Amino acid sequence: MEKIYKYIEEHVTRQGEALDWVEKQTHIRTNHARMLSGKLQGELLRILVQISGAKRILELGTFTGYSAICLARGLKEDGHLDSLELNDELEDLILQAHEKAGLQDRITMHFGDAKETVGKLKQEGKMYDLVFIDANKREYPEYYNLVFDMVPSGGYILADNVLWDGKVYQEPVPQDAQTQGIIRFNQMVKDDPRVENVILPLRDGMNLIRKK
């Protein structure tokens, strides 16, 4: 599998200097570099935004800003991204990353609890063509319910880490809150007649959901 990913990474569009910088700084300034979206997923996000024609995007959980840059790069000039992050200690790094990518005017950062922030955005009447969920895994079902009415028919919800390092199909299945949250989320989406979805086995799994 490592050889496959190595080959693929060598044959996809180069991520560019800004993302090179984010990747390097994430390794230097954090202890959780494995949480970085990375080249393959990042390029997929950018292309999905372009294909969907999304103009308004909501991102739940940006870590050091890599995924936000990829999402925003897929937007047209009049598009905008609202990006949420719990850890405000990463603010300087994230804002530097946006500036290096030349996207500071296209991305608005919101720091704090994702559920509270989404609630406020919902009260403001915000709607989004695409929502990317990559925050607290145990709360994925709650995020799904919160954002669902903020996405119009034909819009998309993307959820990262839905294979959760293979724990979702282990026997016996681990009972920790994160694994159980992902399992509930995947089942909820599968059973929801309002959507159609496919799980892509890229990295840690991405659930691509389209609202009918």
PDB file of N, CA, C and O in Angstrom, residues 109-152:
ATOM      1  N   MET A 109     -11.735  32.781   9.425  1.00  0.00           N
ATOM      2  CA  MET A 109     -11.496  31.817  10.498  1.00  0.00           C
ATOM      3  C   MET A 109     -12.422  32.086  11.679  1.00  0.00           C
ATOM      4  O   MET A 109     -12.685  33.226  12.037  1.00  0.00           O
ATOM      5  N   HIS A 110     -12.904  30.994  12.285  1.00  0.00           N
ATOM      6  CA  HIS A 110     -13.729  31.056  13.492  1.00  0.00           C
ATOM      7  C   HIS A 110     -13.105  30.096  14.502  1.00  0.00           C
ATOM      8  O   HIS A 110     -13.011  28.891  14.234  1.00  0.00           O
ATOM      9  N   PHE A 111     -12.678  30.612  15.640  1.00  0.00           N
ATOM     10  CA  PHE A 111     -12.069  29.765  16.659  1.00  0.00           C
ATOM     11  C   PHE A 111     -13.052  29.510  17.800  1.00  0.00           C
ATOM     12  O   PHE A 111     -13.746  30.425  18.252  1.00  0.00           O
ATOM     13  N   GLY A 112     -13.110  28.253  18.243  1.00  0.00           N
ATOM     14  CA  GLY A 112     -14.017  27.885  19.322  1.00  0.00           C
ATOM     15  C   GLY A 112     -14.674  26.550  19.040  1.00  0.00           C
ATOM     16  O   GLY A 112     -14.351  25.864  18.064  1.00  0.00           O
ATOM     17  N   ASP A 113     -15.613  26.168  19.877  1.00  0.00           N
ATOM     18  CA  ASP A 113     -16.324  24.902  19.737  1.00  0.00           C
ATOM     19  C   ASP A 113     -17.115  24.874  18.426  1.00  0.00           C
ATOM     20  O   ASP A 113     -17.870  25.820  18.125  1.00  0.00           O
ATOM     21  N   ALA A 114     -16.951  23.814  17.657  1.00  0.00           N
ATOM     22  CA  ALA A 114     -17.574  23.728  16.331  1.00  0.00           C
ATOM     23  C   ALA A 114     -19.095  23.774  16.407  1.00  0.00           C
ATOM     24  O   ALA A 114     -19.740  24.464  15.609  1.00  0.00           O
ATOM     25  N   LYS A 115     -19.677  23.063  17.347  1.00  0.00           N
ATOM     26  CA  LYS A 115     -21.135  23.033  17.444  1.00  0.00           C
ATOM     27  C   LYS A 115     -21.698  24.405  17.771  1.00  0.00           C
ATOM     28  O   LYS A 115     -22.717  24.828  17.203  1.00  0.00           O
ATOM     29  N   GLU A 116     -21.040  25.125  18.666  1.00  0.00           N
ATOM     30  CA  GLU A 116     -21.499  26.462  19.018  1.00  0.00           C
ATOM     31  C   GLU A 116     -21.366  27.415  17.832  1.00  0.00           C
ATOM     32  O   GLU A 116     -22.279  28.204  17.548  1.00  0.00           O
ATOM     33  N   THR A 117     -20.248  27.330  17.129  1.00  0.00           N
ATOM     34  CA  THR A 117     -20.023  28.209  15.983  1.00  0.00           C
ATOM     35  C   THR A 117     -21.002  27.919  14.856  1.00  0.00           C
ATOM     36  O   THR A 117     -21.557  28.840  14.247  1.00  0.00           O
ATOM     37  N   VAL A 118     -21.229  26.640  14.574  1.00  0.00           N
ATOM     38  CA  VAL A 118     -22.202  26.281  13.536  1.00  0.00           C
ATOM     39  C   VAL A 118     -23.587  26.787  13.921  1.00  0.00           C
ATOM     40  O   VAL A 118     -24.329  27.292  13.076  1.00  0.00           O
ATOM     41  N   GLY A 119     -23.921  26.676  15.203  1.00  0.00           N
ATOM     42  CA  GLY A 119     -25.211  27.182  15.674  1.00  0.00           C
ATOM     43  C   GLY A 119     -25.374  28.667  15.401  1.00  0.00           C
ATOM     44  O   GLY A 119     -26.449  29.123  14.961  1.00  0.00           O
ATOM     45  N   LYS A 120     -24.309  29.429  15.625  1.00  0.00           N
ATOM     46  CA  LYS A 120     -24.354  30.876  15.372  1.00  0.00           C
ATOM     47  C   LYS A 120     -24.492  31.169  13.883  1.00  0.00           C
ATOM     48  O   LYS A 120     -25.268  32.041  13.476  1.00  0.00           O
ATOM     49  N   LEU A 121     -23.731  30.443  13.071  1.00  0.00           N
ATOM     50  CA  LEU A 121     -23.817  30.639  11.624  1.00  0.00           C
ATOM     51  C   LEU A 121     -25.209  30.282  11.105  1.00  0.00           C
ATOM     52  O   LEU A 121     -25.730  30.934  10.193  1.00  0.00           O
ATOM     53  N   LYS A 122     -25.780  29.274  11.708  1.00  0.00           N
ATOM     54  CA  LYS A 122     -27.136  28.851  11.323  1.00  0.00           C
ATOM     55  C   LYS A 122     -28.153  29.933  11.659  1.00  0.00           C
ATOM     56  O   LYS A 122     -29.059  30.228  10.872  1.00  0.00           O
ATOM     57  N   GLN A 123     -28.000  30.543  12.828  1.00  0.00           N
ATOM     58  CA  GLN A 123     -28.898  31.625  13.235  1.00  0.00           C
ATOM     59  C   GLN A 123     -28.779  32.826  12.296  1.00  0.00           C
ATOM     60  O   GLN A 123     -29.745  33.569  12.095  1.00  0.00           O
ATOM     61  N   GLU A 124     -27.588  33.001  11.730  1.00  0.00           N
ATOM     62  CA  GLU A 124     -27.371  34.102  10.787  1.00  0.00           C
ATOM     63  C   GLU A 124     -27.925  33.789   9.402  1.00  0.00           C
ATOM     64  O   GLU A 124     -27.883  34.632   8.499  1.00  0.00           O
ATOM     65  N   GLY A 125     -28.448  32.574   9.241  1.00  0.00           N
ATOM     66  CA  GLY A 125     -29.031  32.192   7.955  1.00  0.00           C
ATOM     67  C   GLY A 125     -28.033  31.765   6.905  1.00  0.00           C
ATOM     68  O   GLY A 125     -28.352  31.728   5.706  1.00  0.00           O
ATOM     69  N   LYS A 126     -26.821  31.408   7.330  1.00  0.00           N
ATOM     70  CA  LYS A 126     -25.804  31.007   6.368  1.00  0.00           C
ATOM     71  C   LYS A 126     -26.163  29.674   5.712  1.00  0.00           C
ATOM     72  O   LYS A 126     -26.668  28.763   6.358  1.00  0.00           O
ATOM     73  N   MET A 127     -25.886  29.581   4.406  1.00  0.00           N
ATOM     74  CA  MET A 127     -26.071  28.359   3.640  1.00  0.00           C
ATOM     75  C   MET A 127     -24.762  28.037   2.926  1.00  0.00           C
ATOM     76  O   MET A 127     -24.001  28.937   2.560  1.00  0.00           O
ATOM     77  N   TYR A 128     -24.517  26.730   2.709  1.00  0.00           N
ATOM     78  CA  TYR A 128     -23.252  26.303   2.118  1.00  0.00           C
ATOM     79  C   TYR A 128     -23.487  25.248   1.041  1.00  0.00           C
ATOM     80  O   TYR A 128     -24.280  24.324   1.231  1.00  0.00           O
ATOM     81  N   ASP A 129     -22.766  25.384  -0.057  1.00  0.00           N
ATOM     82  CA  ASP A 129     -22.850  24.404  -1.141  1.00  0.00           C
ATOM     83  C   ASP A 129     -22.091  23.131  -0.791  1.00  0.00           C
ATOM     84  O   ASP A 129     -22.398  22.054  -1.307  1.00  0.00           O
ATOM     85  N   LEU A 130     -21.086  23.277   0.092  1.00  0.00           N
ATOM     86  CA  LEU A 130     -20.262  22.132   0.471  1.00  0.00           C
ATOM     87  C   LEU A 130     -19.801  22.310   1.914  1.00  0.00           C
ATOM     88  O   LEU A 130     -19.393  23.392   2.313  1.00  0.00           O
ATOM     89  N   VAL A 131     -19.898  21.237   2.686  1.00  0.00           N
ATOM     90  CA  VAL A 131     -19.421  21.230   4.074  1.00  0.00           C
ATOM     91  C   VAL A 131     -18.398  20.114   4.212  1.00  0.00           C
ATOM     92  O   VAL A 131     -18.642  18.975   3.790  1.00  0.00           O
ATOM     93  N   PHE A 132     -17.238  20.442   4.783  1.00  0.00           N
ATOM     94  CA  PHE A 132     -16.188  19.458   5.023  1.00  0.00           C
ATOM     95  C   PHE A 132     -16.040  19.249   6.525  1.00  0.00           C
ATOM     96  O   PHE A 132     -15.709  20.181   7.259  1.00  0.00           O
ATOM     97  N   ILE A 133     -16.292  18.015   6.983  1.00  0.00           N
ATOM     98  CA  ILE A 133     -16.254  17.693   8.407  1.00  0.00           C
ATOM     99  C   ILE A 133     -14.963  16.951   8.731  1.00  0.00           C
ATOM    100  O   ILE A 133     -14.704  15.870   8.203  1.00  0.00           O
ATOM    101  N   ASP A 134     -14.160  17.548   9.617  1.00  0.00           N
ATOM    102  CA  ASP A 134     -12.890  16.931  10.014  1.00  0.00           C
ATOM    103  C   ASP A 134     -12.530  17.372  11.431  1.00  0.00           C
ATOM    104  O   ASP A 134     -11.389  17.723  11.713  1.00  0.00           O
ATOM    105  N   ALA A 135     -13.521  17.361  12.310  1.00  0.00           N
ATOM    106  CA  ALA A 135     -13.307  17.808  13.689  1.00  0.00           C
ATOM    107  C   ALA A 135     -13.414  16.612  14.643  1.00  0.00           C
ATOM    108  O   ALA A 135     -13.010  15.509  14.306  1.00  0.00           O
ATOM    109  N   ASN A 136     -13.966  16.814  15.828  1.00  0.00           N
ATOM    110  CA  ASN A 136     -14.064  15.779  16.860  1.00  0.00           C
ATOM    111  C   ASN A 136     -14.863  14.572  16.359  1.00  0.00           C
ATOM    112  O   ASN A 136     -16.055  14.690  16.073  1.00  0.00           O
ATOM    113  N   LYS A 137     -14.214  13.435  16.265  1.00  0.00           N
ATOM    114  CA  LYS A 137     -14.837  12.260  15.647  1.00  0.00           C
ATOM    115  C   LYS A 137     -16.071  11.777  16.412  1.00  0.00           C
ATOM    116  O   LYS A 137     -17.026  11.295  15.806  1.00  0.00           O
ATOM    117  N   ARG A 138     -16.056  11.903  17.709  1.00  0.00           N
ATOM    118  CA  ARG A 138     -17.199  11.433  18.496  1.00  0.00           C
ATOM    119  C   ARG A 138     -18.452  12.270  18.238  1.00  0.00           C
ATOM    120  O   ARG A 138     -19.561  11.847  18.552  1.00  0.00           O
ATOM    121  N   GLU A 139     -18.271  13.460  17.657  1.00  0.00           N
ATOM    122  CA  GLU A 139     -19.403  14.369  17.448  1.00  0.00           C
ATOM    123  C   GLU A 139     -19.861  14.412  15.990  1.00  0.00           C
ATOM    124  O   GLU A 139     -20.706  15.235  15.629  1.00  0.00           O
ATOM    125  N   TYR A 140     -19.350  13.527  15.159  1.00  0.00           N
ATOM    126  CA  TYR A 140     -19.748  13.531  13.748  1.00  0.00           C
ATOM    127  C   TYR A 140     -21.262  13.449  13.548  1.00  0.00           C
ATOM    128  O   TYR A 140     -21.808  14.182  12.715  1.00  0.00           O
ATOM    129  N   PRO A 141     -21.985  12.577  14.266  1.00  0.00           N
ATOM    130  CA  PRO A 141     -23.438  12.535  14.070  1.00  0.00           C
ATOM    131  C   PRO A 141     -24.109  13.872  14.387  1.00  0.00           C
ATOM    132  O   PRO A 141     -25.044  14.282  13.684  1.00  0.00           O
ATOM    133  N   GLU A 142     -23.623  14.549  15.420  1.00  0.00           N
ATOM    134  CA  GLU A 142     -24.194  15.852  15.781  1.00  0.00           C
ATOM    135  C   GLU A 142     -23.876  16.896  14.725  1.00  0.00           C
ATOM    136  O   GLU A 142     -24.729  17.725  14.378  1.00  0.00           O
ATOM    137  N   TYR A 143     -22.657  16.877  14.206  1.00  0.00           N
ATOM    138  CA  TYR A 143     -22.299  17.815  13.145  1.00  0.00           C
ATOM    139  C   TYR A 143     -23.210  17.616  11.936  1.00  0.00           C
ATOM    140  O   TYR A 143     -23.685  18.575  11.329  1.00  0.00           O
ATOM    141  N   TYR A 144     -23.429  16.359  11.580  1.00  0.00           N
ATOM    142  CA  TYR A 144     -24.251  16.040  10.416  1.00  0.00           C
ATOM    143  C   TYR A 144     -25.654  16.629  10.566  1.00  0.00           C
ATOM    144  O   TYR A 144     -26.175  17.277   9.646  1.00  0.00           O
ATOM    145  N   ASN A 145     -26.243  16.414  11.722  1.00  0.00           N
ATOM    146  CA  ASN A 145     -27.588  16.946  11.969  1.00  0.00           C
ATOM    147  C   ASN A 145     -27.604  18.466  11.971  1.00  0.00           C
ATOM    148  O   ASN A 145     -28.556  19.100  11.500  1.00  0.00           O
ATOM    149  N   LEU A 146     -26.549  19.076  12.503  1.00  0.00           N
ATOM    150  CA  LEU A 146     -26.481  20.535  12.580  1.00  0.00           C
ATOM    151  C   LEU A 146     -26.378  21.186  11.207  1.00  0.00           C
ATOM    152  O   LEU A 146     -27.040  22.186  10.923  1.00  0.00           O
ATOM    153  N   VAL A 147     -25.540  20.634  10.337  1.00  0.00           N
ATOM    154  CA  VAL A 147     -25.280  21.296   9.056  1.00  0.00           C
ATOM    155  C   VAL A 147     -26.256  20.890   7.963  1.00  0.00           C
ATOM    156  O   VAL A 147     -26.308  21.557   6.923  1.00  0.00           O
ATOM    157  N   PHE A 148     -27.021  19.840   8.170  1.00  0.00           N
ATOM    158  CA  PHE A 148     -27.821  19.284   7.078  1.00  0.00           C
ATOM    159  C   PHE A 148     -28.741  20.321   6.437  1.00  0.00           C
ATOM    160  O   PHE A 148     -28.806  20.433   5.204  1.00  0.00           O
ATOM    161  N   ASP A 149     -29.444  21.094   7.251  1.00  0.00           N
ATOM    162  CA  ASP A 149     -30.375  22.086   6.715  1.00  0.00           C
ATOM    163  C   ASP A 149     -29.666  23.314   6.156  1.00  0.00           C
ATOM    164  O   ASP A 149     -30.319  24.183   5.556  1.00  0.00           O
ATOM    165  N   MET A 150     -28.350  23.389   6.342  1.00  0.00           N
ATOM    166  CA  MET A 150     -27.578  24.517   5.812  1.00  0.00           C
ATOM    167  C   MET A 150     -27.051  24.216   4.415  1.00  0.00           C
ATOM    168  O   MET A 150     -26.392  25.055   3.801  1.00  0.00           O
ATOM    169  N   VAL A 151     -27.323  23.005   3.936  1.00  0.00           N
ATOM    170  CA  VAL A 151     -26.869  22.571   2.606  1.00  0.00           C
ATOM    171  C   VAL A 151     -28.091  22.400   1.709  1.00  0.00           C
ATOM    172  O   VAL A 151     -29.030  21.688   2.062  1.00  0.00           O
ATOM    173  N   PRO A 152     -28.129  23.041   0.556  1.00  0.00           N
ATOM    174  CA  PRO A 152     -29.287  22.925  -0.336  1.00  0.00           C
ATOM    175  C   PRO A 152     -29.306  21.588  -1.069  1.00  0.00           C
ATOM    176  O   PRO A 152     -28.313  20.849  -1.070  1.00  0.00           O
TER     177      PRO A 152
END
